[in-house]
Amino acid sequence: MFFTELLGLFNPLSILVIFLCTIVGIIFGAIPGLSGGLGVSLLLPLTFGMDDALSFTMLIAVWVGGISGGFIPATLIGILGAAVFPIW
């Protein structure tokens, strides 16, 4: 069961959704005051009519893009772009 869901992530629609939502998340994260969490909350109503796996893929891609996009203003101008940075 796990492997069938994992293989579902490699279809062209899922890869396109991951790519586009990551770009949207990076834009949200790069603007000071916006974050990945805000992007997820704004895109949440779009997921109500979608497939479960595709909607989770979309929301996770926006969140990861938002956290990664927060590094852009932090690096360029020294201000926080995201409210929370992950601890690695």
PDB file of N, CA and C in Angstrom:
ATOM      1  N   MET A   1       0.827  -1.186   0.000  1.00  0.00           N
ATOM      2  CA  MET A   1       0.000   0.000   0.000  1.00  0.00           C
ATOM      3  C   MET A   1       0.869   1.246   0.000  1.00  0.00           C
ATOM      4  N   PHE A   2       1.921   1.247   0.768  1.00  0.00           N
ATOM      5  CA  PHE A   2       2.795   2.422   0.832  1.00  0.00           C
ATOM      6  C   PHE A   2       3.457   2.678  -0.514  1.00  0.00           C
ATOM      7  N   PHE A   3       3.882   1.607  -1.163  1.00  0.00           N
ATOM      8  CA  PHE A   3       4.601   1.768  -2.420  1.00  0.00           C
ATOM      9  C   PHE A   3       3.686   2.211  -3.549  1.00  0.00           C
ATOM     10  N   THR A   4       2.415   1.841  -3.499  1.00  0.00           N
ATOM     11  CA  THR A   4       1.492   2.303  -4.534  1.00  0.00           C
ATOM     12  C   THR A   4       1.243   3.803  -4.406  1.00  0.00           C
ATOM     13  N   GLU A   5       1.142   4.294  -3.187  1.00  0.00           N
ATOM     14  CA  GLU A   5       0.988   5.740  -2.983  1.00  0.00           C
ATOM     15  C   GLU A   5       2.264   6.488  -3.354  1.00  0.00           C
ATOM     16  N   LEU A   6       3.395   5.881  -3.068  1.00  0.00           N
ATOM     17  CA  LEU A   6       4.670   6.495  -3.432  1.00  0.00           C
ATOM     18  C   LEU A   6       4.821   6.578  -4.942  1.00  0.00           C
ATOM     19  N   LEU A   7       4.397   5.540  -5.641  1.00  0.00           N
ATOM     20  CA  LEU A   7       4.439   5.568  -7.102  1.00  0.00           C
ATOM     21  C   LEU A   7       3.448   6.576  -7.674  1.00  0.00           C
ATOM     22  N   GLY A   8       2.391   6.880  -6.933  1.00  0.00           N
ATOM     23  CA  GLY A   8       1.429   7.887  -7.370  1.00  0.00           C
ATOM     24  C   GLY A   8       2.012   9.287  -7.407  1.00  0.00           C
ATOM     25  N   LEU A   9       3.082   9.515  -6.679  1.00  0.00           N
ATOM     26  CA  LEU A   9       3.729  10.828  -6.692  1.00  0.00           C
ATOM     27  C   LEU A   9       4.544  11.065  -7.950  1.00  0.00           C
ATOM     28  N   PHE A  10       4.809  10.018  -8.695  1.00  0.00           N
ATOM     29  CA  PHE A  10       5.649  10.154  -9.869  1.00  0.00           C
ATOM     30  C   PHE A  10       4.866  10.269 -11.171  1.00  0.00           C
ATOM     31  N   ASN A  11       3.562  10.471 -11.088  1.00  0.00           N
ATOM     32  CA  ASN A  11       2.830  10.711 -12.319  1.00  0.00           C
ATOM     33  C   ASN A  11       3.011  12.180 -12.727  1.00  0.00           C
ATOM     34  N   PRO A  12       2.808  12.508 -13.981  1.00  0.00           N
ATOM     35  CA  PRO A  12       3.106  13.874 -14.465  1.00  0.00           C
ATOM     36  C   PRO A  12       2.302  14.974 -13.763  1.00  0.00           C
ATOM     37  N   LEU A  13       1.055  14.693 -13.402  1.00  0.00           N
ATOM     38  CA  LEU A  13       0.252  15.713 -12.729  1.00  0.00           C
ATOM     39  C   LEU A  13       0.820  16.048 -11.351  1.00  0.00           C
ATOM     40  N   SER A  14       1.233  15.033 -10.601  1.00  0.00           N
ATOM     41  CA  SER A  14       1.801  15.282  -9.272  1.00  0.00           C
ATOM     42  C   SER A  14       3.113  16.048  -9.356  1.00  0.00           C
ATOM     43  N   ILE A  15       3.938  15.712 -10.321  1.00  0.00           N
ATOM     44  CA  ILE A  15       5.208  16.422 -10.472  1.00  0.00           C
ATOM     45  C   ILE A  15       4.962  17.874 -10.859  1.00  0.00           C
ATOM     46  N   LEU A  16       3.973  18.129 -11.718  1.00  0.00           N
ATOM     47  CA  LEU A  16       3.623  19.497 -12.098  1.00  0.00           C
ATOM     48  C   LEU A  16       3.087  20.282 -10.909  1.00  0.00           C
ATOM     49  N   VAL A  17       2.241  19.660 -10.102  1.00  0.00           N
ATOM     50  CA  VAL A  17       1.701  20.315  -8.907  1.00  0.00           C
ATOM     51  C   VAL A  17       2.810  20.616  -7.909  1.00  0.00           C
ATOM     52  N   ILE A  18       3.730  19.692  -7.713  1.00  0.00           N
ATOM     53  CA  ILE A  18       4.852  19.921  -6.803  1.00  0.00           C
ATOM     54  C   ILE A  18       5.689  21.099  -7.284  1.00  0.00           C
ATOM     55  N   PHE A  19       5.981  21.137  -8.571  1.00  0.00           N
ATOM     56  CA  PHE A  19       6.806  22.214  -9.125  1.00  0.00           C
ATOM     57  C   PHE A  19       6.114  23.574  -8.979  1.00  0.00           C
ATOM     58  N   LEU A  20       4.853  23.673  -9.407  1.00  0.00           N
ATOM     59  CA  LEU A  20       4.151  24.957  -9.365  1.00  0.00           C
ATOM     60  C   LEU A  20       3.896  25.433  -7.937  1.00  0.00           C
ATOM     61  N   CYS A  21       3.516  24.527  -7.057  1.00  0.00           N
ATOM     62  CA  CYS A  21       3.227  24.927  -5.678  1.00  0.00           C
ATOM     63  C   CYS A  21       4.496  25.268  -4.916  1.00  0.00           C
ATOM     64  N   THR A  22       5.603  24.663  -5.261  1.00  0.00           N
ATOM     65  CA  THR A  22       6.867  25.052  -4.641  1.00  0.00           C
ATOM     66  C   THR A  22       7.256  26.462  -5.070  1.00  0.00           C
ATOM     67  N   ILE A  23       7.046  26.798  -6.338  1.00  0.00           N
ATOM     68  CA  ILE A  23       7.324  28.159  -6.804  1.00  0.00           C
ATOM     69  C   ILE A  23       6.419  29.165  -6.095  1.00  0.00           C
ATOM     70  N   VAL A  24       5.137  28.840  -5.962  1.00  0.00           N
ATOM     71  CA  VAL A  24       4.213  29.722  -5.239  1.00  0.00           C
ATOM     72  C   VAL A  24       4.653  29.873  -3.788  1.00  0.00           C
ATOM     73  N   GLY A  25       5.071  28.792  -3.166  1.00  0.00           N
ATOM     74  CA  GLY A  25       5.542  28.851  -1.783  1.00  0.00           C
ATOM     75  C   GLY A  25       6.805  29.675  -1.639  1.00  0.00           C
ATOM     76  N   ILE A  26       7.716  29.597  -2.602  1.00  0.00           N
ATOM     77  CA  ILE A  26       8.932  30.411  -2.554  1.00  0.00           C
ATOM     78  C   ILE A  26       8.581  31.890  -2.658  1.00  0.00           C
ATOM     79  N   ILE A  27       7.611  32.211  -3.486  1.00  0.00           N
ATOM     80  CA  ILE A  27       7.178  33.613  -3.597  1.00  0.00           C
ATOM     81  C   ILE A  27       6.559  34.075  -2.282  1.00  0.00           C
ATOM     82  N   PHE A  28       5.723  33.238  -1.674  1.00  0.00           N
ATOM     83  CA  PHE A  28       5.142  33.589  -0.372  1.00  0.00           C
ATOM     84  C   PHE A  28       6.222  33.758   0.685  1.00  0.00           C
ATOM     85  N   GLY A  29       7.200  32.896   0.684  1.00  0.00           N
ATOM     86  CA  GLY A  29       8.242  32.958   1.706  1.00  0.00           C
ATOM     87  C   GLY A  29       9.209  34.096   1.500  1.00  0.00           C
ATOM     88  N   ALA A  30       9.406  34.520   0.257  1.00  0.00           N
ATOM     89  CA  ALA A  30      10.376  35.580  -0.019  1.00  0.00           C
ATOM     90  C   ALA A  30       9.843  36.958   0.333  1.00  0.00           C
ATOM     91  N   ILE A  31       8.546  37.116   0.406  1.00  0.00           N
ATOM     92  CA  ILE A  31       7.954  38.405   0.760  1.00  0.00           C
ATOM     93  C   ILE A  31       7.903  38.491   2.286  1.00  0.00           C
ATOM     94  N   PRO A  32       8.566  39.482   2.875  1.00  0.00           N
ATOM     95  CA  PRO A  32       8.531  39.598   4.341  1.00  0.00           C
ATOM     96  C   PRO A  32       7.102  39.795   4.848  1.00  0.00           C
ATOM     97  N   GLY A  33       6.754  39.049   5.862  1.00  0.00           N
ATOM     98  CA  GLY A  33       5.422  39.115   6.440  1.00  0.00           C
ATOM     99  C   GLY A  33       4.536  37.961   5.999  1.00  0.00           C
ATOM    100  N   LEU A  34       4.856  37.348   4.884  1.00  0.00           N
ATOM    101  CA  LEU A  34       4.120  36.176   4.427  1.00  0.00           C
ATOM    102  C   LEU A  34       4.951  34.946   4.743  1.00  0.00           C
ATOM    103  N   SER A  35       4.314  33.804   4.796  1.00  0.00           N
ATOM    104  CA  SER A  35       5.044  32.580   5.134  1.00  0.00           C
ATOM    105  C   SER A  35       4.392  31.385   4.466  1.00  0.00           C
ATOM    106  N   GLY A  36       4.998  30.235   4.649  1.00  0.00           N
ATOM    107  CA  GLY A  36       4.440  29.010   4.103  1.00  0.00           C
ATOM    108  C   GLY A  36       3.114  28.647   4.753  1.00  0.00           C
ATOM    109  N   GLY A  37       2.978  28.935   6.020  1.00  0.00           N
ATOM    110  CA  GLY A  37       1.717  28.661   6.709  1.00  0.00           C
ATOM    111  C   GLY A  37       0.568  29.487   6.164  1.00  0.00           C
ATOM    112  N   LEU A  38       0.853  30.736   5.816  1.00  0.00           N
ATOM    113  CA  LEU A  38      -0.178  31.582   5.213  1.00  0.00           C
ATOM    114  C   LEU A  38      -0.533  31.073   3.822  1.00  0.00           C
ATOM    115  N   GLY A  39       0.468  30.620   3.073  1.00  0.00           N
ATOM    116  CA  GLY A  39       0.204  30.050   1.761  1.00  0.00           C
ATOM    117  C   GLY A  39      -0.659  28.808   1.849  1.00  0.00           C
ATOM    118  N   VAL A  40      -0.378  27.967   2.831  1.00  0.00           N
ATOM    119  CA  VAL A  40      -1.181  26.759   3.035  1.00  0.00           C
ATOM    120  C   VAL A  40      -2.612  27.136   3.400  1.00  0.00           C
ATOM    121  N   SER A  41      -2.785  28.104   4.273  1.00  0.00           N
ATOM    122  CA  SER A  41      -4.135  28.476   4.682  1.00  0.00           C
ATOM    123  C   SER A  41      -4.913  29.144   3.548  1.00  0.00           C
ATOM    124  N   LEU A  42      -4.234  29.855   2.662  1.00  0.00           N
ATOM    125  CA  LEU A  42      -4.932  30.466   1.536  1.00  0.00           C
ATOM    126  C   LEU A  42      -5.283  29.443   0.456  1.00  0.00           C
ATOM    127  N   LEU A  43      -4.470  28.418   0.280  1.00  0.00           N
ATOM    128  CA  LEU A  43      -4.732  27.412  -0.742  1.00  0.00           C
ATOM    129  C   LEU A  43      -5.555  26.232  -0.235  1.00  0.00           C
ATOM    130  N   LEU A  44      -5.853  26.200   1.046  1.00  0.00           N
ATOM    131  CA  LEU A  44      -6.613  25.085   1.611  1.00  0.00           C
ATOM    132  C   LEU A  44      -8.002  24.927   0.992  1.00  0.00           C
ATOM    133  N   PRO A  45      -8.762  25.992   0.740  1.00  0.00           N
ATOM    134  CA  PRO A  45     -10.081  25.776   0.126  1.00  0.00           C
ATOM    135  C   PRO A  45     -10.018  25.167  -1.274  1.00  0.00           C
ATOM    136  N   LEU A  46      -8.906  25.313  -1.972  1.00  0.00           N
ATOM    137  CA  LEU A  46      -8.782  24.716  -3.300  1.00  0.00           C
ATOM    138  C   LEU A  46      -8.682  23.200  -3.241  1.00  0.00           C
ATOM    139  N   THR A  47      -8.318  22.665  -2.100  1.00  0.00           N
ATOM    140  CA  THR A  47      -8.094  21.226  -1.983  1.00  0.00           C
ATOM    141  C   THR A  47      -9.350  20.439  -1.638  1.00  0.00           C
ATOM    142  N   PHE A  48     -10.459  21.103  -1.374  1.00  0.00           N
ATOM    143  CA  PHE A  48     -11.654  20.381  -0.932  1.00  0.00           C
ATOM    144  C   PHE A  48     -12.204  19.439  -1.993  1.00  0.00           C
ATOM    145  N   GLY A  49     -12.091  19.794  -3.252  1.00  0.00           N
ATOM    146  CA  GLY A  49     -12.611  18.939  -4.305  1.00  0.00           C
ATOM    147  C   GLY A  49     -11.565  18.069  -4.965  1.00  0.00           C
ATOM    148  N   MET A  50     -10.354  18.066  -4.434  1.00  0.00           N
ATOM    149  CA  MET A  50      -9.258  17.334  -5.065  1.00  0.00           C
ATOM    150  C   MET A  50      -9.090  15.948  -4.456  1.00  0.00           C
ATOM    151  N   ASP A  51      -8.269  15.155  -5.119  1.00  0.00           N
ATOM    152  CA  ASP A  51      -7.878  13.848  -4.599  1.00  0.00           C
ATOM    153  C   ASP A  51      -7.045  14.047  -3.331  1.00  0.00           C
ATOM    154  N   ASP A  52      -7.138  13.106  -2.398  1.00  0.00           N
ATOM    155  CA  ASP A  52      -6.445  13.247  -1.117  1.00  0.00           C
ATOM    156  C   ASP A  52      -4.936  13.362  -1.285  1.00  0.00           C
ATOM    157  N   ALA A  53      -4.344  12.455  -2.037  1.00  0.00           N
ATOM    158  CA  ALA A  53      -2.891  12.457  -2.184  1.00  0.00           C
ATOM    159  C   ALA A  53      -2.413  13.717  -2.898  1.00  0.00           C
ATOM    160  N   LEU A  54      -3.146  14.164  -3.902  1.00  0.00           N
ATOM    161  CA  LEU A  54      -2.749  15.363  -4.637  1.00  0.00           C
ATOM    162  C   LEU A  54      -2.901  16.616  -3.786  1.00  0.00           C
ATOM    163  N   SER A  55      -3.929  16.668  -2.948  1.00  0.00           N
ATOM    164  CA  SER A  55      -4.108  17.847  -2.095  1.00  0.00           C
ATOM    165  C   SER A  55      -3.025  17.928  -1.019  1.00  0.00           C
ATOM    166  N   PHE A  56      -2.668  16.787  -0.423  1.00  0.00           N
ATOM    167  CA  PHE A  56      -1.579  16.812   0.548  1.00  0.00           C
ATOM    168  C   PHE A  56      -0.259  17.171  -0.113  1.00  0.00           C
ATOM    169  N   THR A  57      -0.058  16.674  -1.323  1.00  0.00           N
ATOM    170  CA  THR A  57       1.152  17.017  -2.076  1.00  0.00           C
ATOM    171  C   THR A  57       1.227  18.509  -2.321  1.00  0.00           C
ATOM    172  N   MET A  58       0.104  19.092  -2.688  1.00  0.00           N
ATOM    173  CA  MET A  58       0.049  20.527  -2.961  1.00  0.00           C
ATOM    174  C   MET A  58       0.356  21.349  -1.710  1.00  0.00           C
ATOM    175  N   LEU A  59      -0.266  21.001  -0.601  1.00  0.00           N
ATOM    176  CA  LEU A  59      -0.073  21.783   0.619  1.00  0.00           C
ATOM    177  C   LEU A  59       1.341  21.631   1.171  1.00  0.00           C
ATOM    178  N   ILE A  60       1.892  20.443   1.102  1.00  0.00           N
ATOM    179  CA  ILE A  60       3.261  20.241   1.580  1.00  0.00           C
ATOM    180  C   ILE A  60       4.256  20.986   0.706  1.00  0.00           C
ATOM    181  N   ALA A  61       4.019  20.994  -0.614  1.00  0.00           N
ATOM    182  CA  ALA A  61       4.920  21.711  -1.516  1.00  0.00           C
ATOM    183  C   ALA A  61       4.882  23.215  -1.259  1.00  0.00           C
ATOM    184  N   VAL A  62       3.710  23.764  -0.984  1.00  0.00           N
ATOM    185  CA  VAL A  62       3.613  25.202  -0.668  1.00  0.00           C
ATOM    186  C   VAL A  62       4.327  25.500   0.641  1.00  0.00           C
ATOM    187  N   TRP A  63       4.150  24.646   1.634  1.00  0.00           N
ATOM    188  CA  TRP A  63       4.789  24.902   2.927  1.00  0.00           C
ATOM    189  C   TRP A  63       6.308  24.823   2.828  1.00  0.00           C
ATOM    190  N   VAL A  64       6.819  23.804   2.151  1.00  0.00           N
ATOM    191  CA  VAL A  64       8.263  23.654   2.001  1.00  0.00           C
ATOM    192  C   VAL A  64       8.833  24.806   1.180  1.00  0.00           C
ATOM    193  N   GLY A  65       8.128  25.208   0.130  1.00  0.00           N
ATOM    194  CA  GLY A  65       8.567  26.356  -0.651  1.00  0.00           C
ATOM    195  C   GLY A  65       8.557  27.638   0.161  1.00  0.00           C
ATOM    196  N   GLY A  66       7.584  27.795   1.038  1.00  0.00           N
ATOM    197  CA  GLY A  66       7.523  28.991   1.880  1.00  0.00           C
ATOM    198  C   GLY A  66       8.662  29.054   2.879  1.00  0.00           C
ATOM    199  N   ILE A  67       9.003  27.931   3.468  1.00  0.00           N
ATOM    200  CA  ILE A  67      10.128  27.898   4.396  1.00  0.00           C
ATOM    201  C   ILE A  67      11.437  28.132   3.652  1.00  0.00           C
ATOM    202  N   SER A  68      11.572  27.534   2.481  1.00  0.00           N
ATOM    203  CA  SER A  68      12.797  27.735   1.695  1.00  0.00           C
ATOM    204  C   SER A  68      12.884  29.147   1.145  1.00  0.00           C
ATOM    205  N   GLY A  69      11.753  29.727   0.783  1.00  0.00           N
ATOM    206  CA  GLY A  69      11.745  31.094   0.286  1.00  0.00           C
ATOM    207  C   GLY A  69      12.082  32.119   1.357  1.00  0.00           C
ATOM    208  N   GLY A  70      11.917  31.756   2.620  1.00  0.00           N
ATOM    209  CA  GLY A  70      12.279  32.659   3.710  1.00  0.00           C
ATOM    210  C   GLY A  70      13.771  32.896   3.815  1.00  0.00           C
ATOM    211  N   PHE A  71      14.561  32.042   3.195  1.00  0.00           N
ATOM    212  CA  PHE A  71      16.004  32.229   3.216  1.00  0.00           C
ATOM    213  C   PHE A  71      16.460  33.324   2.258  1.00  0.00           C
ATOM    214  N   ILE A  72      15.650  33.671   1.275  1.00  0.00           N
ATOM    215  CA  ILE A  72      16.040  34.662   0.271  1.00  0.00           C
ATOM    216  C   ILE A  72      16.223  36.047   0.890  1.00  0.00           C
ATOM    217  N   PRO A  73      15.220  36.626   1.567  1.00  0.00           N
ATOM    218  CA  PRO A  73      15.467  37.939   2.174  1.00  0.00           C
ATOM    219  C   PRO A  73      16.440  37.874   3.349  1.00  0.00           C
ATOM    220  N   ALA A  74      16.500  36.720   4.015  1.00  0.00           N
ATOM    221  CA  ALA A  74      17.451  36.584   5.113  1.00  0.00           C
ATOM    222  C   ALA A  74      18.880  36.666   4.604  1.00  0.00           C
ATOM    223  N   THR A  75      19.116  36.120   3.441  1.00  0.00           N
ATOM    224  CA  THR A  75      20.454  36.142   2.860  1.00  0.00           C
ATOM    225  C   THR A  75      20.761  37.475   2.201  1.00  0.00           C
ATOM    226  N   LEU A  76      19.811  38.020   1.452  1.00  0.00           N
ATOM    227  CA  LEU A  76      20.083  39.220   0.665  1.00  0.00           C
ATOM    228  C   LEU A  76      20.120  40.495   1.488  1.00  0.00           C
ATOM    229  N   ILE A  77      19.119  40.690   2.356  1.00  0.00           N
ATOM    230  CA  ILE A  77      19.065  41.961   3.087  1.00  0.00           C
ATOM    231  C   ILE A  77      19.092  41.806   4.601  1.00  0.00           C
ATOM    232  N   GLY A  78      19.190  40.597   5.074  1.00  0.00           N
ATOM    233  CA  GLY A  78      19.393  40.369   6.491  1.00  0.00           C
ATOM    234  C   GLY A  78      18.147  40.482   7.353  1.00  0.00           C
ATOM    235  N   ILE A  79      16.947  40.368   6.760  1.00  0.00           N
ATOM    236  CA  ILE A  79      15.726  40.368   7.567  1.00  0.00           C
ATOM    237  C   ILE A  79      15.057  39.008   7.436  1.00  0.00           C
ATOM    238  N   LEU A  80      14.234  38.670   8.397  1.00  0.00           N
ATOM    239  CA  LEU A  80      13.573  37.372   8.374  1.00  0.00           C
ATOM    240  C   LEU A  80      12.478  37.365   7.326  1.00  0.00           C
ATOM    241  N   GLY A  81      12.473  36.340   6.494  1.00  0.00           N
ATOM    242  CA  GLY A  81      11.414  36.198   5.517  1.00  0.00           C
ATOM    243  C   GLY A  81      10.343  35.235   5.989  1.00  0.00           C
ATOM    244  N   ALA A  82      10.702  34.300   6.837  1.00  0.00           N
ATOM    245  CA  ALA A  82       9.749  33.341   7.393  1.00  0.00           C
ATOM    246  C   ALA A  82       9.790  33.475   8.909  1.00  0.00           C
ATOM    247  N   ALA A  83       8.654  33.194   9.518  1.00  0.00           N
ATOM    248  CA  ALA A  83       8.554  33.358  10.967  1.00  0.00           C
ATOM    249  C   ALA A  83       9.357  32.291  11.707  1.00  0.00           C
ATOM    250  N   VAL A  84       9.400  31.104  11.169  1.00  0.00           N
ATOM    251  CA  VAL A  84      10.076  29.986  11.837  1.00  0.00           C
ATOM    252  C   VAL A  84      11.043  29.339  10.869  1.00  0.00           C
ATOM    253  N   PHE A  85      12.288  29.207  11.258  1.00  0.00           N
ATOM    254  CA  PHE A  85      13.255  28.495  10.448  1.00  0.00           C
ATOM    255  C   PHE A  85      13.391  27.074  10.985  1.00  0.00           C
ATOM    256  N   PRO A  86      13.470  26.108  10.117  1.00  0.00           N
ATOM    257  CA  PRO A  86      13.605  24.731  10.606  1.00  0.00           C
ATOM    258  C   PRO A  86      14.975  24.511  11.239  1.00  0.00           C
ATOM    259  N   ILE A  87      15.009  23.678  12.259  1.00  0.00           N
ATOM    260  CA  ILE A  87      16.276  23.353  12.919  1.00  0.00           C
ATOM    261  C   ILE A  87      16.817  22.088  12.265  1.00  0.00           C
ATOM    262  N   TRP A  88      17.991  22.178  11.686  1.00  0.00           N
ATOM    263  CA  TRP A  88      18.561  21.055  10.937  1.00  0.00           C
ATOM    264  C   TRP A  88      19.657  20.489  11.706  1.00  0.00           C
TER     265      TRP A  88
END
